[in-house]
Structures are given as structure tokens and as C-alpha cells.
Amino acid sequence: MGFLQTPLKFAGQRSLEDAPPRRMLARYKDPSAKRPPLSALLLGAAGLLLLLLPLSSSSSSDACGPCEPAACPPLPPRGCQLGETRDACGCCPVCARGEGEPCGGSGAGRGHCAPGMECVKSRKRRKGKAGAAAGGPEVSGVCVCKSRYPVCGSNGITYPSGCQLRAASLKAESRGEKAITQVSKGTCEQ
């Protein structure tokens, strides 16, 4: 027989017939121990599953229960500066997030950006180095204006972006002033 064809032997074993595996395992088995019936094992597993099921659904960031508008938290008394949007479940009205504010993620960091903005995820956040690992709410991105060029407002002021013009317009309207509109792209001619 060649090297690869020799059968394996246990330490101290003279031949393969000396120590069959069954005989070796019998030494470690407790003869007084009885196996529980299969029904008891299945019942125990089902009970454990029922206990863990609520924990998994409540920890899931995407789990939304039935929409109950009466349970929604109230909006600020003065309204939302950048307008309203719906929460992650699409149920409750929430204030839209502005430029530089956290968006996406879960918990308190979750939010939707105002119109004209998008939620941009940074590499650092994607790798999980921020947010939950740092002890804070998990945040997956920051609201950034889609248009990143200056615009001229109807009030003669140049704004760094259309989003900042819109924010200034909403702020003016909340004070009872006239809304600011975009007159042109680029800086205002003076």
C-alpha cells in the first residue's frame, strides 16, 4: 500500500478492528442521560423563536407598523423652514432636512432632504466608522444641494446655490415677506 492508501489508526491502536469508532464514543456517553423527546425540542425551539421575533422586527430600521396619524409627533409651532416631507415609513409629516443636515440612516438621524437636495453618503459613513459605532445615531448621509452653482434672487442677492435661495425665500415667507424667486443662473449684475 502506498502512503495515500494507508488507513488511519488511532494512537495506540494495533489494527483497525481494535478500536471501532462506536466503542470509542461509548466511553464519553453518559448512560444515565436520557434524550428529550423530539416534540419537546421542537416546542422549545418554537418558543425561543417567538421570543426573538419581536426583537428582530423592532431593531430593523425598515420595519414600519400600521400608519397611525394620531400617534405622529407634532411639527414645530412655527412650521418647518424648508417645508414638510414624510417620515421613513411614509406616514407622519416631518420637517425636511436642509443643506449639511444628516439624512438616511436610522433613529434620530433618519430624515429626508428638502426639495432640490439629495442625500449623499460619504465613504467614511458607508464603512460604519461614524454613527452607531461612535455611540450616536446611525447616519448614512448628509443633505447636499443638487445645483452647486450661484443663482441670482429676485431681491438682488446672489446665493451660492438654488437651495440656499429657496431657504431664504421660505424664511422670508414665514416672516410675512414676499417670496424670493430665481431671476437667473450665476451672480446678480449690479
CSV table of C-alpha atoms in Angstrom, one decimal:
chain,number,residue,atom,x,y,z
A,1,MET,CA,0.0,0.0,0.0
A,2,GLY,CA,1.2,3.5,-0.8
A,3,PHE,CA,1.4,6.5,1.5
A,4,LEU,CA,-2.0,7.9,0.4
A,5,GLN,CA,-3.7,4.5,0.6
A,6,THR,CA,-2.8,3.5,4.2
A,7,PRO,CA,-5.8,3.6,6.5
A,8,LEU,CA,-5.7,5.9,9.5
A,9,LYS,CA,-5.2,4.5,13.0
A,10,PHE,CA,-5.8,6.0,16.4
A,11,ALA,CA,-2.9,6.4,18.9
A,12,GLY,CA,-2.1,3.0,20.5
A,13,GLN,CA,-4.3,1.1,18.1
A,14,ARG,CA,-2.7,-2.1,16.6
A,15,SER,CA,-5.2,-2.6,13.8
A,16,LEU,CA,-8.4,-1.0,12.5
A,17,GLU,CA,-10.6,-3.7,14.2
A,18,ASP,CA,-9.1,-3.0,17.7
A,19,ALA,CA,-11.0,0.3,18.2
A,20,PRO,CA,-14.1,0.9,16.2
A,21,PRO,CA,-15.4,4.5,16.5
A,22,ARG,CA,-18.6,3.3,18.2
A,23,ARG,CA,-16.7,1.7,21.0
A,24,MET,CA,-14.6,4.9,21.5
A,25,LEU,CA,-17.7,7.1,21.7
A,26,ALA,CA,-19.3,4.9,24.3
A,27,ARG,CA,-16.7,5.9,26.8
A,28,TYR,CA,-17.8,9.5,26.6
A,29,LYS,CA,-21.5,9.0,26.6
A,30,ASP,CA,-23.3,9.3,30.0
A,31,PRO,CA,-25.5,6.1,30.3
A,32,SER,CA,-27.8,7.8,32.8
A,33,ALA,CA,-28.6,10.8,30.5
A,34,LYS,CA,-31.9,10.4,28.6
A,35,ARG,CA,-32.7,12.2,25.3
A,36,PRO,CA,-35.6,14.6,25.5
A,37,PRO,CA,-38.5,13.7,23.1
A,38,LEU,CA,-38.4,15.4,19.7
A,39,SER,CA,-41.7,17.2,20.4
A,40,ALA,CA,-40.1,18.9,23.5
A,41,LEU,CA,-37.1,20.1,21.4
A,42,LEU,CA,-39.4,21.4,18.7
A,43,LEU,CA,-41.6,23.2,21.3
A,44,GLY,CA,-38.6,24.8,22.9
A,45,ALA,CA,-37.2,26.0,19.5
A,46,ALA,CA,-40.6,27.4,18.6
A,47,GLY,CA,-40.8,29.3,22.0
A,48,LEU,CA,-37.4,30.7,21.5
A,49,LEU,CA,-38.3,31.9,18.0
A,50,LEU,CA,-41.4,33.6,19.3
A,51,LEU,CA,-39.4,35.4,22.0
A,52,LEU,CA,-36.8,36.6,19.5
A,53,LEU,CA,-39.2,37.6,16.7
A,54,PRO,CA,-40.3,40.9,18.3
A,55,LEU,CA,-36.7,41.9,19.0
A,56,SER,CA,-35.7,41.4,15.4
A,57,SER,CA,-38.6,43.4,14.0
A,58,SER,CA,-38.1,46.3,16.4
A,59,SER,CA,-34.4,46.5,15.7
A,60,SER,CA,-34.9,46.5,12.0
A,61,SER,CA,-34.6,50.0,10.5
A,62,ASP,CA,-37.1,49.2,7.8
A,63,ALA,CA,-39.9,47.8,9.9
A,64,CYS,CA,-42.9,50.1,9.8
A,65,GLY,CA,-46.1,49.2,11.6
A,66,PRO,CA,-49.6,50.4,10.5
A,67,CYS,CA,-49.8,54.1,9.9
A,68,GLU,CA,-51.5,55.9,12.9
A,69,PRO,CA,-51.5,59.6,12.2
A,70,ALA,CA,-52.8,60.3,15.7
A,71,ALA,CA,-49.5,58.9,17.1
A,72,CYS,CA,-47.3,61.2,14.9
A,73,PRO,CA,-45.2,63.7,16.8
A,74,PRO,CA,-46.3,67.3,16.3
A,75,LEU,CA,-44.4,69.6,13.9
A,76,PRO,CA,-42.9,72.8,15.3
A,77,PRO,CA,-45.4,75.5,16.2
A,78,ARG,CA,-43.9,77.9,13.6
A,79,GLY,CA,-43.8,75.3,10.9
A,80,CYS,CA,-40.9,73.8,9.0
A,81,GLN,CA,-38.4,76.3,7.5
A,82,LEU,CA,-37.7,74.1,4.5
A,83,GLY,CA,-41.1,72.5,4.1
A,84,GLU,CA,-42.6,69.2,5.1
A,85,THR,CA,-41.9,65.7,3.9
A,86,ARG,CA,-43.0,62.2,5.2
A,87,ASP,CA,-41.0,60.1,7.6
A,88,ALA,CA,-39.2,56.9,6.5
A,89,CYS,CA,-42.4,54.9,6.8
A,90,GLY,CA,-44.3,57.4,4.7
A,91,CYS,CA,-46.8,58.0,7.5
A,92,CYS,CA,-46.0,61.0,9.6
A,93,PRO,CA,-45.2,64.5,8.4
A,94,VAL,CA,-41.7,65.7,9.4
A,95,CYS,CA,-39.6,68.7,8.7
A,96,ALA,CA,-37.4,68.4,5.6
A,97,ARG,CA,-33.7,68.4,6.2
A,98,GLY,CA,-31.5,71.3,5.0
A,99,GLU,CA,-28.1,71.6,3.5
A,100,GLY,CA,-25.4,69.9,5.7
A,101,GLU,CA,-28.0,68.2,7.9
A,102,PRO,CA,-28.0,64.3,8.4
A,103,CYS,CA,-30.2,62.2,6.3
A,104,GLY,CA,-30.9,58.5,5.8
A,105,GLY,CA,-29.8,56.0,8.5
A,106,SER,CA,-32.0,55.1,11.4
A,107,GLY,CA,-33.3,56.5,14.6
A,108,ALA,CA,-32.9,60.3,15.2
A,109,GLY,CA,-30.5,60.6,12.3
A,110,ARG,CA,-33.1,59.5,9.8
A,111,GLY,CA,-34.6,62.2,7.6
A,112,HIS,CA,-35.4,63.2,4.1
A,113,CYS,CA,-33.9,66.2,2.4
A,114,ALA,CA,-35.8,69.2,1.2
A,115,PRO,CA,-36.8,69.5,-2.5
A,116,GLY,CA,-33.8,70.3,-4.7
A,117,MET,CA,-31.4,68.4,-2.4
A,118,GLU,CA,-30.1,64.9,-2.3
A,119,CYS,CA,-28.8,62.6,0.5
A,120,VAL,CA,-25.1,62.0,-0.3
A,121,LYS,CA,-23.3,59.2,1.6
A,122,SER,CA,-19.7,59.6,2.4
A,123,ARG,CA,-17.2,56.7,2.2
A,124,LYS,CA,-16.5,57.1,5.9
A,125,ARG,CA,-20.1,56.7,6.8
A,126,ARG,CA,-20.6,53.7,4.4
A,127,LYS,CA,-17.8,51.8,6.1
A,128,GLY,CA,-19.6,52.3,9.5
A,129,LYS,CA,-16.9,54.4,11.2
A,130,ALA,CA,-19.5,57.0,12.2
A,131,GLY,CA,-22.9,56.8,13.7
A,132,ALA,CA,-23.8,53.8,15.7
A,133,ALA,CA,-20.1,52.7,16.2
A,134,ALA,CA,-19.4,56.1,17.7
A,135,GLY,CA,-22.3,55.9,20.1
A,136,GLY,CA,-24.6,58.2,18.2
A,137,PRO,CA,-27.5,57.5,15.9
A,138,GLU,CA,-26.6,55.7,12.7
A,139,VAL,CA,-26.4,58.3,10.0
A,140,SER,CA,-25.8,57.3,6.4
A,141,GLY,CA,-25.6,60.7,4.6
A,142,VAL,CA,-25.7,64.5,4.5
A,143,CYS,CA,-28.1,66.6,2.5
A,144,VAL,CA,-26.4,68.4,-0.4
A,145,CYS,CA,-27.9,70.8,-2.9
A,146,LYS,CA,-28.2,69.3,-6.4
A,147,SER,CA,-27.4,72.6,-8.1
A,148,ARG,CA,-24.0,73.7,-6.9
A,149,TYR,CA,-23.8,77.0,-8.8
A,150,PRO,CA,-24.6,80.6,-7.8
A,151,VAL,CA,-28.0,82.0,-8.6
A,152,CYS,CA,-29.5,85.5,-8.6
A,153,GLY,CA,-32.5,86.1,-6.5
A,154,SER,CA,-35.4,88.5,-7.2
A,155,ASN,CA,-34.2,90.5,-4.2
A,156,GLY,CA,-30.9,91.3,-6.0
A,157,ILE,CA,-28.8,89.0,-3.8
A,158,THR,CA,-26.5,86.3,-5.2
A,159,TYR,CA,-27.0,82.9,-3.5
A,160,PRO,CA,-24.3,80.1,-3.6
A,161,SER,CA,-27.0,77.6,-4.7
A,162,GLY,CA,-30.6,77.3,-5.6
A,163,CYS,CA,-31.2,75.5,-2.3
A,164,GLN,CA,-30.0,78.5,-0.3
A,165,LEU,CA,-32.2,80.8,-2.3
A,166,ARG,CA,-35.1,78.5,-1.6
A,167,ALA,CA,-34.3,78.5,2.1
A,168,ALA,CA,-34.1,82.3,2.2
A,169,SER,CA,-37.4,82.5,0.3
A,170,LEU,CA,-39.2,80.2,2.8
A,171,LYS,CA,-37.7,82.2,5.7
A,172,ALA,CA,-39.0,85.5,4.2
A,173,GLU,CA,-42.4,84.0,3.7
A,174,SER,CA,-42.5,82.8,7.3
A,175,ARG,CA,-41.9,86.5,8.3
A,176,GLY,CA,-44.8,87.6,6.1
A,177,GLU,CA,-42.5,89.0,3.4
A,178,LYS,CA,-42.6,88.4,-0.4
A,179,ALA,CA,-41.2,85.1,-1.7
A,180,ILE,CA,-37.8,85.3,-3.4
A,181,THR,CA,-37.6,83.7,-6.8
A,182,GLN,CA,-34.6,82.8,-9.0
A,183,VAL,CA,-34.0,85.5,-11.7
A,184,SER,CA,-31.0,83.9,-13.4
A,185,LYS,CA,-28.2,81.4,-13.0
A,186,GLY,CA,-24.9,83.0,-12.0
A,187,THR,CA,-24.2,86.1,-10.0
A,188,CYS,CA,-26.5,89.1,-10.0
A,189,GLU,CA,-25.5,92.0,-12.3
A,190,GLN,CA,-25.1,95.2,-10.3
